[in-house]
């Protein structure tokens, strides 16, 4: 009975994580072991990196109780601008990246102004932005692709971290030793963090998980990290884009959980009137949330362009829907004020795993869309059910 109570209390936090693990194991069984092959898991990250990046920024918008429909168009627009800078103007790639990030943030600030200070609903402003910046993309590229990019720019999305240890021979394969070192380091950090967190909870007389359940949870996380580290180490090591994504996750996880500004976003989404009465400058918070979304969209746009090695007018189509779905599947509330960065990433991976697994199995595109629609509906229904039963 005690175990059932613990599972019920933690279902919202860990339910989707275990669902992700279960789906991955199922697809590996159904594909005869193809799913867990190193090359496939590497491709899984490369193919979904830009959606996961967008999900990080989209979560902050959803925490305020809104969404951003323009991110796909903004990503395409910034990708097109970066191509003009680098390909047509022969600009230094690093300077072009910096200027493109500024342009993305400026686009987000422009939309944030209308939303925060002019009080136009975010749905309307970002819907207009979706049309405006898709049109700008068409104008800049004149309906054609523009490329290729230099190698330095492509490495953002297609490169892998070097191995200073030179690799280790293992059963006919060359194991990327630095990737394994990173996996061990992350595992030790997680164990240390969980131990400190448990001690702190006990010192404040908070309710903690039983020792064996806590130990099993930590062991599960360590096992998953080491498994994926080994898989990546068997295929060129960690992709550069995964390092970029991991950096964004760490920064925004810390921002939302350990800073005053991060808590203000949750307060705004939970009850905007109460937040304003408590002294929070809600307009400023909303403005910076959408400015940040423009910056994140710019990063995703350049990552996508680097992966294709060209800027294309059709880039970013549907990205906004995948990013929104990732956040909701990962446990974000449709009303705002509830959600985590880690949850959004888990939700994005869940969508990516579905796409990848169904593609390997030969499921048609139309049926894939149908299945993803049911998954999104089920995730939101589970969110409402869990809130009702834990209230």
Tab-separated table of C-alpha atoms in Angstrom:
chain	number	residue	atom	x	y	z
A	1	UNK	CA	0.000	0.000	0.000
A	2	UNK	CA	2.894	2.320	0.858
A	3	UNK	CA	4.525	1.592	-2.520
A	4	UNK	CA	1.276	2.412	-4.335
A	5	UNK	CA	1.052	5.733	-2.490
A	6	UNK	CA	4.652	6.612	-3.419
A	7	UNK	CA	4.089	5.745	-7.081
A	8	UNK	CA	0.931	7.864	-7.135
A	9	UNK	CA	2.712	10.876	-5.630
A	10	UNK	CA	5.616	10.657	-8.109
A	11	UNK	CA	3.668	9.636	-11.218
A	12	UNK	CA	3.584	13.201	-12.505
A	13	UNK	CA	7.341	13.661	-12.098
A	14	UNK	CA	8.657	10.313	-13.340
A	15	UNK	CA	5.745	8.778	-15.279
A	16	UNK	CA	6.779	10.059	-18.699
A	17	UNK	CA	10.428	9.175	-18.073
A	18	UNK	CA	9.555	5.534	-17.470
A	19	UNK	CA	7.130	5.645	-20.418
A	20	UNK	CA	10.013	6.851	-22.612
A	21	UNK	CA	12.235	4.003	-21.417
A	22	UNK	CA	9.446	1.482	-22.031
A	23	UNK	CA	8.787	2.745	-25.576
A	24	UNK	CA	12.488	2.630	-26.445
A	25	UNK	CA	12.789	-0.961	-25.196
A	26	UNK	CA	9.623	-1.901	-27.110
A	27	UNK	CA	10.908	-0.411	-30.363
A	28	UNK	CA	14.262	-2.143	-29.902
A	29	UNK	CA	12.434	-5.477	-29.564
A	30	UNK	CA	10.140	-4.772	-32.538
A	31	UNK	CA	13.043	-3.711	-34.782
A	32	UNK	CA	15.228	-6.681	-33.897
A	33	UNK	CA	17.825	-4.604	-32.048
A	34	UNK	CA	18.175	-1.925	-34.748
A	35	UNK	CA	16.812	0.861	-32.536
A	36	UNK	CA	19.626	0.683	-29.946
A	37	UNK	CA	22.405	0.541	-32.513
A	38	UNK	CA	24.923	3.361	-31.957
A	39	UNK	CA	24.393	4.903	-35.390
A	40	UNK	CA	20.604	5.020	-34.918
A	41	UNK	CA	20.714	6.658	-31.486
A	42	UNK	CA	23.218	9.201	-32.792
A	43	UNK	CA	20.877	9.984	-35.684
A	44	UNK	CA	17.984	10.241	-33.214
A	45	UNK	CA	19.750	13.093	-31.435
A	46	UNK	CA	20.858	14.792	-34.657
A	47	UNK	CA	17.378	14.603	-36.199
A	48	UNK	CA	15.574	16.010	-33.150
A	49	UNK	CA	18.142	18.428	-31.716
A	50	UNK	CA	16.455	21.553	-33.072
A	51	UNK	CA	13.050	20.498	-31.678
A	52	UNK	CA	14.602	19.854	-28.255
A	53	UNK	CA	16.297	23.256	-28.372
A	54	UNK	CA	12.988	24.930	-29.234
A	55	UNK	CA	11.248	23.039	-26.419
A	56	UNK	CA	13.596	24.670	-23.887
A	57	UNK	CA	12.415	28.145	-24.887
A	58	UNK	CA	8.811	27.126	-25.535
A	59	UNK	CA	8.471	25.829	-21.979
A	60	UNK	CA	9.028	29.339	-20.594
A	61	UNK	CA	6.247	30.656	-22.859
A	62	UNK	CA	3.919	27.871	-21.746
A	63	UNK	CA	4.750	28.560	-18.085
A	64	UNK	CA	3.252	32.030	-18.582
A	65	UNK	CA	0.068	30.419	-19.908
A	66	UNK	CA	0.819	31.191	-23.580
A	67	UNK	CA	2.477	29.643	-26.619
A	68	UNK	CA	4.611	30.899	-29.512
A	69	UNK	CA	3.391	29.929	-32.984
A	70	UNK	CA	6.146	31.818	-34.788
A	71	UNK	CA	9.225	29.805	-33.764
A	72	UNK	CA	9.353	27.703	-36.936
A	73	UNK	CA	9.207	30.783	-39.154
A	74	UNK	CA	11.709	32.680	-37.002
A	75	UNK	CA	14.087	29.696	-37.152
A	76	UNK	CA	13.783	29.641	-40.954
A	77	UNK	CA	14.256	33.430	-41.140
A	78	UNK	CA	17.426	33.400	-39.024
A	79	UNK	CA	18.758	30.427	-41.001
A	80	UNK	CA	18.217	32.403	-44.204
A	81	UNK	CA	19.904	35.497	-42.750
A	82	UNK	CA	22.905	33.440	-41.630
A	83	UNK	CA	23.211	32.022	-45.159
A	84	UNK	CA	23.207	35.518	-46.643
A	85	UNK	CA	25.899	36.607	-44.178
A	86	UNK	CA	28.143	33.592	-44.721
A	87	UNK	CA	27.520	32.460	-48.301
A	88	UNK	CA	26.731	35.736	-50.092
A	89	UNK	CA	28.734	38.206	-47.990
A	90	UNK	CA	31.646	35.858	-47.081
A	91	UNK	CA	31.359	36.942	-43.453
A	92	UNK	CA	33.339	35.164	-40.733
A	93	UNK	CA	31.083	32.284	-39.550
A	94	UNK	CA	31.463	33.167	-35.863
A	95	UNK	CA	30.587	36.820	-36.469
A	96	UNK	CA	27.619	35.694	-38.587
A	97	UNK	CA	26.425	33.420	-35.777
A	98	UNK	CA	26.666	36.279	-33.265
A	99	UNK	CA	24.740	38.687	-35.519
A	100	UNK	CA	22.117	36.026	-36.269
A	101	UNK	CA	21.571	35.485	-32.544
A	102	UNK	CA	21.093	39.243	-32.098
A	103	UNK	CA	18.542	39.274	-34.918
A	104	UNK	CA	16.656	36.354	-33.354
A	105	UNK	CA	16.576	38.087	-29.960
A	106	UNK	CA	15.397	41.314	-31.650
A	107	UNK	CA	12.543	39.453	-33.326
A	108	UNK	CA	11.556	37.988	-29.958
A	109	UNK	CA	11.756	41.429	-28.322
A	110	UNK	CA	9.546	42.896	-31.060
A	111	UNK	CA	6.886	40.259	-30.426
A	112	UNK	CA	7.332	40.552	-26.666
A	113	UNK	CA	6.626	44.298	-26.858
A	114	UNK	CA	3.223	43.737	-28.466
A	115	UNK	CA	2.362	40.949	-26.024
A	116	UNK	CA	3.654	42.437	-22.769
A	117	UNK	CA	3.079	46.157	-23.162
A	118	UNK	CA	0.375	46.489	-25.831
A	119	UNK	CA	-1.618	43.609	-24.283
A	120	UNK	CA	-2.306	41.888	-27.605
A	121	UNK	CA	-2.876	38.144	-27.002
A	122	UNK	CA	0.256	36.067	-27.582
A	123	UNK	CA	-1.662	33.741	-29.898
A	124	UNK	CA	-2.459	36.630	-32.271
A	125	UNK	CA	0.992	38.235	-32.150
A	126	UNK	CA	2.879	35.000	-32.768
A	127	UNK	CA	0.407	33.895	-35.446
A	128	UNK	CA	1.140	37.185	-37.215
A	129	UNK	CA	4.852	36.588	-36.655
A	130	UNK	CA	4.552	33.132	-38.202
A	131	UNK	CA	3.187	34.692	-41.398
A	132	UNK	CA	5.482	37.732	-41.421
A	133	UNK	CA	8.782	35.888	-40.950
A	134	UNK	CA	7.826	33.075	-43.312
A	135	UNK	CA	7.263	35.785	-45.897
A	136	UNK	CA	10.591	37.431	-45.079
A	137	UNK	CA	12.309	34.066	-45.488
A	138	UNK	CA	10.788	33.649	-48.950
A	139	UNK	CA	11.879	37.158	-49.915
A	140	UNK	CA	15.456	36.739	-48.687
A	141	UNK	CA	15.950	33.366	-50.388
A	142	UNK	CA	13.766	34.210	-53.410
A	143	UNK	CA	12.151	30.804	-53.125
A	144	UNK	CA	15.460	28.952	-53.542
A	145	UNK	CA	17.943	27.191	-51.282
A	146	UNK	CA	21.179	28.973	-50.393
A	147	UNK	CA	24.411	27.172	-49.503
A	148	UNK	CA	26.639	25.366	-48.842
A	149	UNK	CA	28.029	26.535	-45.505
A	150	UNK	CA	31.718	26.360	-44.570
A	151	UNK	CA	32.928	23.448	-42.468
A	152	UNK	CA	33.170	25.570	-39.301
A	153	UNK	CA	29.432	26.283	-39.432
A	154	UNK	CA	28.464	22.703	-40.284
A	155	UNK	CA	30.327	21.372	-37.234
A	156	UNK	CA	27.651	22.972	-35.056
A	157	UNK	CA	25.237	20.241	-36.083
A	158	UNK	CA	27.217	17.447	-37.740
A	159	UNK	CA	30.506	17.321	-35.846
A	160	UNK	CA	31.636	15.216	-32.871
A	161	UNK	CA	33.818	16.091	-29.897
A	162	UNK	CA	37.469	15.003	-30.295
A	163	UNK	CA	39.011	12.292	-28.116
A	164	UNK	CA	42.214	13.525	-26.434
A	165	UNK	CA	42.810	9.986	-25.127
A	166	UNK	CA	43.014	8.556	-28.637
A	167	UNK	CA	40.319	5.914	-28.191
A	168	UNK	CA	40.399	2.410	-26.749
A	169	UNK	CA	40.216	-0.790	-28.810
A	170	UNK	CA	37.246	-2.915	-27.715
A	171	UNK	CA	36.174	-6.079	-29.535
A	172	UNK	CA	37.115	-4.808	-32.980
A	173	UNK	CA	35.642	-1.361	-32.304
A	174	UNK	CA	37.350	1.857	-31.263
A	175	UNK	CA	35.726	3.127	-28.056
A	176	UNK	CA	35.638	6.919	-27.665
A	177	UNK	CA	37.337	7.130	-24.254
A	178	UNK	CA	36.546	10.809	-23.612
A	179	UNK	CA	32.831	10.125	-24.021
A	180	UNK	CA	33.043	7.370	-21.396
A	181	UNK	CA	34.936	9.747	-19.103
A	182	UNK	CA	32.148	12.329	-19.466
A	183	UNK	CA	29.539	9.641	-18.729
A	184	UNK	CA	31.324	8.609	-15.525
A	185	UNK	CA	31.734	12.259	-14.463
A	186	UNK	CA	28.026	12.997	-15.003
A	187	UNK	CA	27.055	9.838	-13.094
A	188	UNK	CA	29.198	10.877	-10.121
A	189	UNK	CA	27.700	14.365	-10.179
A	190	UNK	CA	24.166	12.927	-10.163
A	191	UNK	CA	24.943	10.594	-7.259
A	192	UNK	CA	26.519	13.444	-5.271
A	193	UNK	CA	23.631	15.781	-6.059
A	194	UNK	CA	21.021	13.225	-5.012
A	195	UNK	CA	22.857	12.508	-1.749
A	196	UNK	CA	23.069	16.221	-0.902
A	197	UNK	CA	19.427	16.746	-1.847
A	198	UNK	CA	18.305	13.855	0.371
A	199	UNK	CA	20.359	15.095	3.335
A	200	UNK	CA	18.950	18.593	2.926
A	201	UNK	CA	15.379	17.275	2.802
A	202	UNK	CA	15.973	15.266	5.969
A	203	UNK	CA	17.492	18.278	7.757
A	204	UNK	CA	14.256	20.213	7.091
A	205	UNK	CA	12.128	17.190	8.111
A	206	UNK	CA	10.680	16.838	4.608
A	207	UNK	CA	9.167	13.543	3.529
A	208	UNK	CA	11.727	11.483	1.564
A	209	UNK	CA	11.536	8.283	-0.448
A	210	UNK	CA	12.375	5.019	1.351
A	211	UNK	CA	16.079	4.167	1.108
A	212	UNK	CA	15.643	1.265	-1.316
A	213	UNK	CA	13.385	3.207	-3.695
A	214	UNK	CA	15.731	6.207	-3.638
A	215	UNK	CA	18.702	3.926	-4.318
A	216	UNK	CA	16.864	2.199	-7.172
A	217	UNK	CA	16.017	5.591	-8.721
A	218	UNK	CA	19.631	6.792	-8.584
A	219	UNK	CA	20.899	3.470	-9.929
A	220	UNK	CA	18.418	3.676	-12.812
A	221	UNK	CA	19.632	7.158	-13.790
A	222	UNK	CA	23.295	6.122	-13.603
A	223	UNK	CA	22.627	2.973	-15.642
A	224	UNK	CA	20.841	4.968	-18.359
A	225	UNK	CA	23.650	7.541	-18.564
A	226	UNK	CA	26.354	4.890	-18.782
A	227	UNK	CA	24.400	2.907	-21.357
A	228	UNK	CA	23.996	5.916	-23.632
A	229	UNK	CA	27.613	6.966	-23.048
A	230	UNK	CA	28.737	3.519	-24.211
A	231	UNK	CA	26.441	3.651	-27.239
A	232	UNK	CA	27.748	7.073	-28.306
A	233	UNK	CA	31.342	6.018	-27.558
A	234	UNK	CA	30.952	3.171	-30.045
A	235	UNK	CA	30.025	5.639	-32.814
A	236	UNK	CA	32.349	8.657	-33.046
A	237	UNK	CA	31.550	9.934	-29.526
A	238	UNK	CA	29.212	12.707	-28.425
A	239	UNK	CA	27.815	14.965	-31.189
A	240	UNK	CA	28.642	18.662	-30.863
A	241	UNK	CA	24.956	19.532	-30.958
A	242	UNK	CA	24.356	17.296	-27.919
A	243	UNK	CA	26.949	19.315	-25.986
A	244	UNK	CA	25.165	22.513	-27.059
A	245	UNK	CA	21.794	21.076	-26.047
A	246	UNK	CA	23.139	19.838	-22.709
A	247	UNK	CA	24.532	23.304	-21.982
A	248	UNK	CA	21.152	24.899	-22.685
A	249	UNK	CA	19.387	22.345	-20.483
A	250	UNK	CA	21.740	22.979	-17.558
A	251	UNK	CA	21.506	26.770	-17.882
A	252	UNK	CA	17.721	26.901	-18.155
A	253	UNK	CA	17.156	24.212	-15.527
A	254	UNK	CA	19.246	26.257	-13.104
A	255	UNK	CA	17.471	29.457	-14.167
A	256	UNK	CA	13.959	28.071	-13.610
A	257	UNK	CA	14.716	26.302	-10.325
A	258	UNK	CA	17.364	28.403	-8.556
A	259	UNK	CA	16.833	32.047	-9.537
A	260	UNK	CA	14.319	34.681	-8.509
A	261	UNK	CA	13.604	35.553	-12.140
A	262	UNK	CA	12.796	31.925	-12.874
A	263	UNK	CA	10.329	31.759	-9.981
A	264	UNK	CA	8.703	34.954	-11.278
A	265	UNK	CA	7.827	33.136	-14.512
A	266	UNK	CA	6.095	30.378	-12.545
A	267	UNK	CA	4.289	32.989	-10.433
A	268	UNK	CA	3.114	34.834	-13.541
A	269	UNK	CA	1.716	31.631	-15.032
A	270	UNK	CA	0.149	30.509	-11.769
A	271	UNK	CA	-1.772	33.722	-11.107
A	272	UNK	CA	-0.877	36.864	-13.055
A	273	UNK	CA	-2.945	39.231	-10.884
A	274	UNK	CA	-1.508	37.893	-7.638
A	275	UNK	CA	2.019	38.074	-9.089
A	276	UNK	CA	1.527	41.724	-10.055
A	277	UNK	CA	0.088	42.612	-6.637
A	278	UNK	CA	3.080	40.954	-4.956
A	279	UNK	CA	5.433	43.340	-6.726
A	280	UNK	CA	6.512	41.252	-9.738
A	281	UNK	CA	6.879	43.334	-12.898
A	282	UNK	CA	4.776	40.977	-14.997
A	283	UNK	CA	5.125	42.988	-18.228
A	284	UNK	CA	8.911	42.867	-18.003
A	285	UNK	CA	8.836	39.111	-17.292
A	286	UNK	CA	6.620	38.472	-20.313
A	287	UNK	CA	8.790	40.689	-22.517
A	288	UNK	CA	11.993	38.824	-21.634
A	289	UNK	CA	10.339	35.405	-22.004
A	290	UNK	CA	9.520	36.164	-25.647
A	291	UNK	CA	12.871	37.841	-26.263
A	292	UNK	CA	14.485	34.640	-25.026
A	293	UNK	CA	12.220	32.584	-27.292
A	294	UNK	CA	13.499	34.530	-30.287
A	295	UNK	CA	17.086	33.812	-29.233
A	296	UNK	CA	16.356	30.101	-28.819
A	297	UNK	CA	14.587	29.999	-32.203
A	298	UNK	CA	17.693	31.549	-33.761
A	299	UNK	CA	19.895	28.821	-32.288
A	300	UNK	CA	17.519	26.106	-33.529
A	301	UNK	CA	17.351	27.710	-36.976
A	302	UNK	CA	21.123	27.728	-37.383
A	303	UNK	CA	21.441	24.157	-36.078
A	304	UNK	CA	18.859	23.026	-38.638
A	305	UNK	CA	20.542	24.967	-41.444
A	306	UNK	CA	23.931	23.512	-40.480
A	307	UNK	CA	22.482	19.998	-40.576
A	308	UNK	CA	21.011	20.503	-44.069
A	309	UNK	CA	24.089	22.532	-45.141
A	310	UNK	CA	21.723	24.973	-46.866
A	311	UNK	CA	19.086	27.519	-45.914
A	312	UNK	CA	15.722	26.611	-47.415
A	313	UNK	CA	12.367	28.434	-47.597
A	314	UNK	CA	10.576	25.350	-46.185
A	315	UNK	CA	12.761	25.131	-43.096
A	316	UNK	CA	10.948	25.163	-39.768
A	317	UNK	CA	7.537	24.096	-41.055
A	318	UNK	CA	5.716	22.418	-38.150
A	319	UNK	CA	8.541	23.024	-35.654
A	320	UNK	CA	6.262	25.064	-33.400
A	321	UNK	CA	3.770	22.224	-33.084
A	322	UNK	CA	6.467	19.670	-32.228
A	323	UNK	CA	7.963	21.992	-29.598
A	324	UNK	CA	4.557	22.666	-28.027
A	325	UNK	CA	3.738	18.947	-28.051
A	326	UNK	CA	7.081	18.167	-26.382
A	327	UNK	CA	6.288	20.512	-23.485
A	328	UNK	CA	2.762	19.214	-22.935
A	329	UNK	CA	3.789	15.567	-23.231
A	330	UNK	CA	6.566	16.333	-20.732
A	331	UNK	CA	4.073	17.467	-18.085
A	332	UNK	CA	3.642	21.216	-18.662
A	333	UNK	CA	0.188	22.499	-17.778
A	334	UNK	CA	-2.021	24.015	-20.456
A	335	UNK	CA	-2.972	26.755	-17.956
A	336	UNK	CA	0.608	27.751	-17.145
A	337	UNK	CA	2.651	27.739	-13.955
A	338	UNK	CA	3.568	24.031	-14.084
A	339	UNK	CA	6.346	22.337	-16.047
A	340	UNK	CA	10.075	21.655	-16.044
A	341	UNK	CA	12.918	21.901	-18.534
A	342	UNK	CA	13.769	18.225	-17.997
A	343	UNK	CA	10.130	17.292	-18.606
A	344	UNK	CA	10.079	19.210	-21.893
A	345	UNK	CA	13.232	17.411	-23.041
A	346	UNK	CA	11.768	14.028	-22.080
A	347	UNK	CA	8.605	14.924	-23.996
A	348	UNK	CA	10.634	15.948	-27.040
A	349	UNK	CA	12.620	12.715	-26.902
A	350	UNK	CA	9.364	10.772	-26.632
A	351	UNK	CA	8.102	12.360	-29.866
A	352	UNK	CA	11.487	11.768	-31.521
A	353	UNK	CA	11.549	8.124	-30.451
A	354	UNK	CA	8.049	7.618	-31.857
A	355	UNK	CA	9.077	9.149	-35.195
A	356	UNK	CA	12.301	7.166	-35.375
A	357	UNK	CA	10.843	3.847	-34.275
A	358	UNK	CA	7.838	4.050	-36.567
A	359	UNK	CA	10.053	5.041	-39.508
A	360	UNK	CA	12.259	1.979	-38.962
A	361	UNK	CA	9.127	-0.190	-38.836
A	362	UNK	CA	7.898	1.334	-42.096
A	363	UNK	CA	4.797	3.014	-40.666
A	364	UNK	CA	3.330	5.497	-43.153
A	365	UNK	CA	3.659	9.240	-42.488
A	366	UNK	CA	-0.102	9.779	-42.234
A	367	UNK	CA	-0.450	7.045	-39.598
A	368	UNK	CA	2.541	8.472	-37.709
A	369	UNK	CA	0.753	11.825	-37.457
A	370	UNK	CA	-2.383	10.108	-36.184
A	371	UNK	CA	-0.474	8.210	-33.500
A	372	UNK	CA	1.360	11.366	-32.354
A	373	UNK	CA	-1.993	13.159	-32.092
A	374	UNK	CA	-3.375	10.452	-29.814
A	375	UNK	CA	-0.181	10.552	-27.716
A	376	UNK	CA	-0.526	14.326	-27.221
A	377	UNK	CA	-4.193	13.989	-26.290
A	378	UNK	CA	-3.391	11.184	-23.852
A	379	UNK	CA	-0.546	13.158	-22.242
A	380	UNK	CA	-2.755	16.189	-21.565
A	381	UNK	CA	-5.552	13.936	-20.265
A	382	UNK	CA	-3.055	12.268	-17.912
A	383	UNK	CA	-1.881	15.717	-16.767
A	384	UNK	CA	-5.426	16.760	-15.873
A	385	UNK	CA	-6.124	13.425	-14.176
A	386	UNK	CA	-2.959	13.533	-12.083
A	387	UNK	CA	-3.673	17.108	-10.947
A	388	UNK	CA	-7.195	16.137	-9.954
A	389	UNK	CA	-6.012	13.165	-7.924
A	390	UNK	CA	-3.105	14.926	-6.198
A	391	UNK	CA	-4.992	18.112	-5.352
